[in-house]
């Protein structure tokens, strides 16, 4: 990050995000809608790459054949109301949600662990010159991006919340990953 060649990349990324936001607002969207759209792109990329990788491995080993299943796309009034309020809908159980929730919990655990490490450090003044500061900043950004996931896991009481089985599985997988990282 201290290399000056990061500036052109940071500039391009910032200008692209600003252009996308301006375009979204120009066509009648809201900032919250754009922010949720950015989150959904992140969630889709994360889960689709994971599933694509394992599906390809299983296909190469001859264990699976991919199939496309047509599902109903009927929305009830509650789902429509949450859509109008720009709330994320998690209602149905899906392996995709397990991956997203596990990664969100891992980010939260890492942020707490990183902040604990910084607070326990004696030389907090040199934090900005420490390369660990950028990792904490990135982890904090990922936690902010995943706020609707945490809300769906722990705070929401409507039908759009994350199913309890996914909450339990993701907590178990995140704690297992943290325990494995300690050894």
GROMACS .gro file of C-alpha atoms in nm:
model
  183
    1UNK     CA    1   0.000   0.000   0.000
    2UNK     CA    2   0.298   0.231   0.043
    3UNK     CA    3   0.390   0.187  -0.324
    4UNK     CA    4   0.288   0.490  -0.534
    5UNK     CA    5   0.160   0.261  -0.812
    6UNK     CA    6  -0.152   0.195  -0.606
    7UNK     CA    7  -0.281   0.546  -0.684
    8UNK     CA    8  -0.390   0.475  -1.045
    9UNK     CA    9  -0.575   0.163  -0.932
   10UNK     CA   10  -0.741   0.344  -0.642
   11UNK     CA   11  -0.839   0.626  -0.879
   12UNK     CA   12  -0.996   0.390  -1.134
   13UNK     CA   13  -1.187   0.198  -0.866
   14UNK     CA   14  -1.314   0.520  -0.703
   15UNK     CA   15  -1.421   0.677  -1.032
   16UNK     CA   16  -1.595   0.358  -1.143
   17UNK     CA   17  -1.794   0.335  -0.818
   18UNK     CA   18  -1.885   0.706  -0.838
   19UNK     CA   19  -1.998   0.663  -1.200
   20UNK     CA   20  -2.209   0.358  -1.110
   21UNK     CA   21  -2.369   0.548  -0.820
   22UNK     CA   22  -2.441   0.849  -1.041
   23UNK     CA   23  -2.592   0.628  -1.310
   24UNK     CA   24  -2.806   0.446  -1.055
   25UNK     CA   25  -2.934   0.773  -0.906
   26UNK     CA   26  -2.989   0.924  -1.253
   27UNK     CA   27  -3.233   0.645  -1.343
   28UNK     CA   28  -3.443   0.689  -1.029
   29UNK     CA   29  -3.269   0.464  -0.779
   30UNK     CA   30  -3.173   0.548  -0.424
   31UNK     CA   31  -2.840   0.535  -0.248
   32UNK     CA   32  -2.966   0.247  -0.032
   33UNK     CA   33  -3.074   0.059  -0.345
   34UNK     CA   34  -2.731   0.110  -0.504
   35UNK     CA   35  -2.555  -0.001  -0.185
   36UNK     CA   36  -2.773  -0.316  -0.168
   37UNK     CA   37  -2.697  -0.381  -0.535
   38UNK     CA   38  -2.324  -0.362  -0.462
   39UNK     CA   39  -2.370  -0.605  -0.174
   40UNK     CA   40  -2.564  -0.848  -0.392
   41UNK     CA   41  -2.288  -0.844  -0.655
   42UNK     CA   42  -2.038  -0.934  -0.383
   43UNK     CA   43  -2.262  -1.210  -0.247
   44UNK     CA   44  -2.330  -1.354  -0.593
   45UNK     CA   45  -1.962  -1.358  -0.687
   46UNK     CA   46  -1.859  -1.519  -0.359
   47UNK     CA   47  -2.116  -1.797  -0.362
   48UNK     CA   48  -2.114  -1.868  -0.738
   49UNK     CA   49  -1.734  -1.905  -0.750
   50UNK     CA   50  -1.745  -2.142  -0.452
   51UNK     CA   51  -2.020  -2.357  -0.603
   52UNK     CA   52  -1.866  -2.346  -0.951
   53UNK     CA   53  -1.530  -2.462  -0.818
   54UNK     CA   54  -1.672  -2.761  -0.630
   55UNK     CA   55  -1.917  -2.849  -0.905
   56UNK     CA   56  -1.633  -2.855  -1.157
   57UNK     CA   57  -1.418  -3.074  -0.931
   58UNK     CA   58  -1.707  -3.316  -0.874
   59UNK     CA   59  -1.785  -3.321  -1.248
   60UNK     CA   60  -1.421  -3.399  -1.332
   61UNK     CA   61  -1.428  -3.683  -1.081
   62UNK     CA   62  -1.755  -3.812  -1.231
   63UNK     CA   63  -1.967  -3.767  -0.917
   64UNK     CA   64  -2.222  -3.515  -1.041
   65UNK     CA   65  -2.408  -3.386  -1.341
   66UNK     CA   66  -2.526  -3.027  -1.321
   67UNK     CA   67  -2.894  -2.969  -1.384
   68UNK     CA   68  -3.109  -2.660  -1.408
   69UNK     CA   69  -3.428  -2.663  -1.202
   70UNK     CA   70  -3.709  -2.421  -1.281
   71UNK     CA   71  -3.857  -2.271  -0.964
   72UNK     CA   72  -4.165  -2.059  -0.904
   73UNK     CA   73  -4.107  -1.684  -0.878
   74UNK     CA   74  -4.429  -1.577  -0.708
   75UNK     CA   75  -4.389  -1.309  -0.440
   76UNK     CA   76  -4.641  -1.253  -0.164
   77UNK     CA   77  -4.734  -0.917  -0.011
   78UNK     CA   78  -4.475  -0.942   0.270
   79UNK     CA   79  -4.192  -1.000   0.023
   80UNK     CA   80  -4.313  -0.711  -0.193
   81UNK     CA   81  -4.330  -0.482   0.108
   82UNK     CA   82  -3.973  -0.571   0.215
   83UNK     CA   83  -3.861  -0.510  -0.145
   84UNK     CA   84  -4.018  -0.163  -0.142
   85UNK     CA   85  -3.845  -0.093   0.193
   86UNK     CA   86  -3.516  -0.208   0.032
   87UNK     CA   87  -3.464  -0.484   0.289
   88UNK     CA   88  -3.273  -0.793   0.185
   89UNK     CA   89  -3.478  -1.110   0.163
   90UNK     CA   90  -3.324  -1.428   0.309
   91UNK     CA   91  -3.643  -1.628   0.382
   92UNK     CA   92  -3.575  -1.956   0.197
   93UNK     CA   93  -3.305  -2.194   0.308
   94UNK     CA   94  -3.017  -2.216   0.061
   95UNK     CA   95  -2.657  -2.339   0.072
   96UNK     CA   96  -2.562  -2.000  -0.075
   97UNK     CA   97  -2.678  -1.832   0.247
   98UNK     CA   98  -2.464  -2.069   0.454
   99UNK     CA   99  -2.152  -1.959   0.266
  100UNK     CA  100  -2.242  -1.590   0.286
  101UNK     CA  101  -2.330  -1.605   0.657
  102UNK     CA  102  -2.016  -1.806   0.743
  103UNK     CA  103  -1.792  -1.558   0.562
  104UNK     CA  104  -1.971  -1.265   0.727
  105UNK     CA  105  -1.922  -1.418   1.071
  106UNK     CA  106  -1.556  -1.489   0.994
  107UNK     CA  107  -1.510  -1.124   0.899
  108UNK     CA  108  -1.670  -1.013   1.226
  109UNK     CA  109  -1.456  -1.254   1.430
  110UNK     CA  110  -1.141  -1.135   1.250
  111UNK     CA  111  -1.229  -0.770   1.308
  112UNK     CA  112  -1.281  -0.832   1.679
  113UNK     CA  113  -0.957  -1.033   1.698
  114UNK     CA  114  -0.763  -0.766   1.509
  115UNK     CA  115  -0.898  -0.486   1.725
  116UNK     CA  116  -0.811  -0.688   2.035
  117UNK     CA  117  -0.458  -0.730   1.904
  118UNK     CA  118  -0.428  -0.355   1.839
  119UNK     CA  119  -0.566  -0.261   2.180
  120UNK     CA  120  -0.334  -0.507   2.355
  121UNK     CA  121  -0.036  -0.365   2.165
  122UNK     CA  122   0.175  -0.118   2.357
  123UNK     CA  123   0.263   0.102   2.058
  124UNK     CA  124  -0.078   0.213   1.928
  125UNK     CA  125   0.063   0.542   1.791
  126UNK     CA  126   0.251   0.356   1.516
  127UNK     CA  127  -0.063   0.178   1.400
  128UNK     CA  128  -0.097   0.384   1.081
  129UNK     CA  129   0.253   0.289   0.969
  130UNK     CA  130   0.180  -0.075   1.047
  131UNK     CA  131   0.065  -0.287   0.748
  132UNK     CA  132  -0.185  -0.449   0.986
  133UNK     CA  133  -0.388  -0.124   0.986
  134UNK     CA  134  -0.498  -0.175   0.625
  135UNK     CA  135  -0.612  -0.528   0.706
  136UNK     CA  136  -0.826  -0.398   0.992
  137UNK     CA  137  -0.969  -0.129   0.763
  138UNK     CA  138  -1.055  -0.386   0.496
  139UNK     CA  139  -1.208  -0.620   0.752
  140UNK     CA  140  -1.413  -0.331   0.893
  141UNK     CA  141  -1.538  -0.248   0.543
  142UNK     CA  142  -1.644  -0.610   0.492
  143UNK     CA  143  -1.829  -0.606   0.824
  144UNK     CA  144  -2.014  -0.290   0.714
  145UNK     CA  145  -2.101  -0.452   0.382
  146UNK     CA  146  -2.237  -0.756   0.567
  147UNK     CA  147  -2.461  -0.563   0.811
  148UNK     CA  148  -2.783  -0.693   0.647
  149UNK     CA  149  -2.652  -1.048   0.688
  150UNK     CA  150  -2.595  -0.994   1.062
  151UNK     CA  151  -2.937  -0.836   1.085
  152UNK     CA  152  -3.090  -1.136   0.906
  153UNK     CA  153  -2.900  -1.379   1.129
  154UNK     CA  154  -2.968  -1.225   1.469
  155UNK     CA  155  -3.205  -0.925   1.473
  156UNK     CA  156  -3.491  -0.968   1.226
  157UNK     CA  157  -3.810  -1.142   1.334
  158UNK     CA  158  -4.005  -1.136   1.004
  159UNK     CA  159  -4.024  -1.410   0.742
  160UNK     CA  160  -3.735  -1.252   0.548
  161UNK     CA  161  -3.481  -1.337   0.818
  162UNK     CA  162  -3.212  -1.600   0.780
  163UNK     CA  163  -3.346  -1.948   0.868
  164UNK     CA  164  -3.238  -2.079   1.208
  165UNK     CA  165  -3.071  -2.385   1.055
  166UNK     CA  166  -2.845  -2.162   0.844
  167UNK     CA  167  -2.764  -1.945   1.145
  168UNK     CA  168  -2.661  -2.251   1.346
  169UNK     CA  169  -2.456  -2.401   1.061
  170UNK     CA  170  -2.276  -2.079   0.980
  171UNK     CA  171  -2.186  -2.017   1.346
  172UNK     CA  172  -2.055  -2.373   1.370
  173UNK     CA  173  -1.848  -2.342   1.048
  174UNK     CA  174  -1.708  -2.000   1.146
  175UNK     CA  175  -1.608  -2.122   1.493
  176UNK     CA  176  -1.454  -2.435   1.341
  177UNK     CA  177  -1.250  -2.222   1.098
  178UNK     CA  178  -1.133  -2.000   1.386
  179UNK     CA  179  -1.040  -2.304   1.595
  180UNK     CA  180  -0.845  -2.456   1.304
  181UNK     CA  181  -0.663  -2.127   1.253
  182UNK     CA  182  -0.544  -2.133   1.614
  183UNK     CA  183  -0.370  -2.468   1.565
   0.00000   0.00000   0.00000
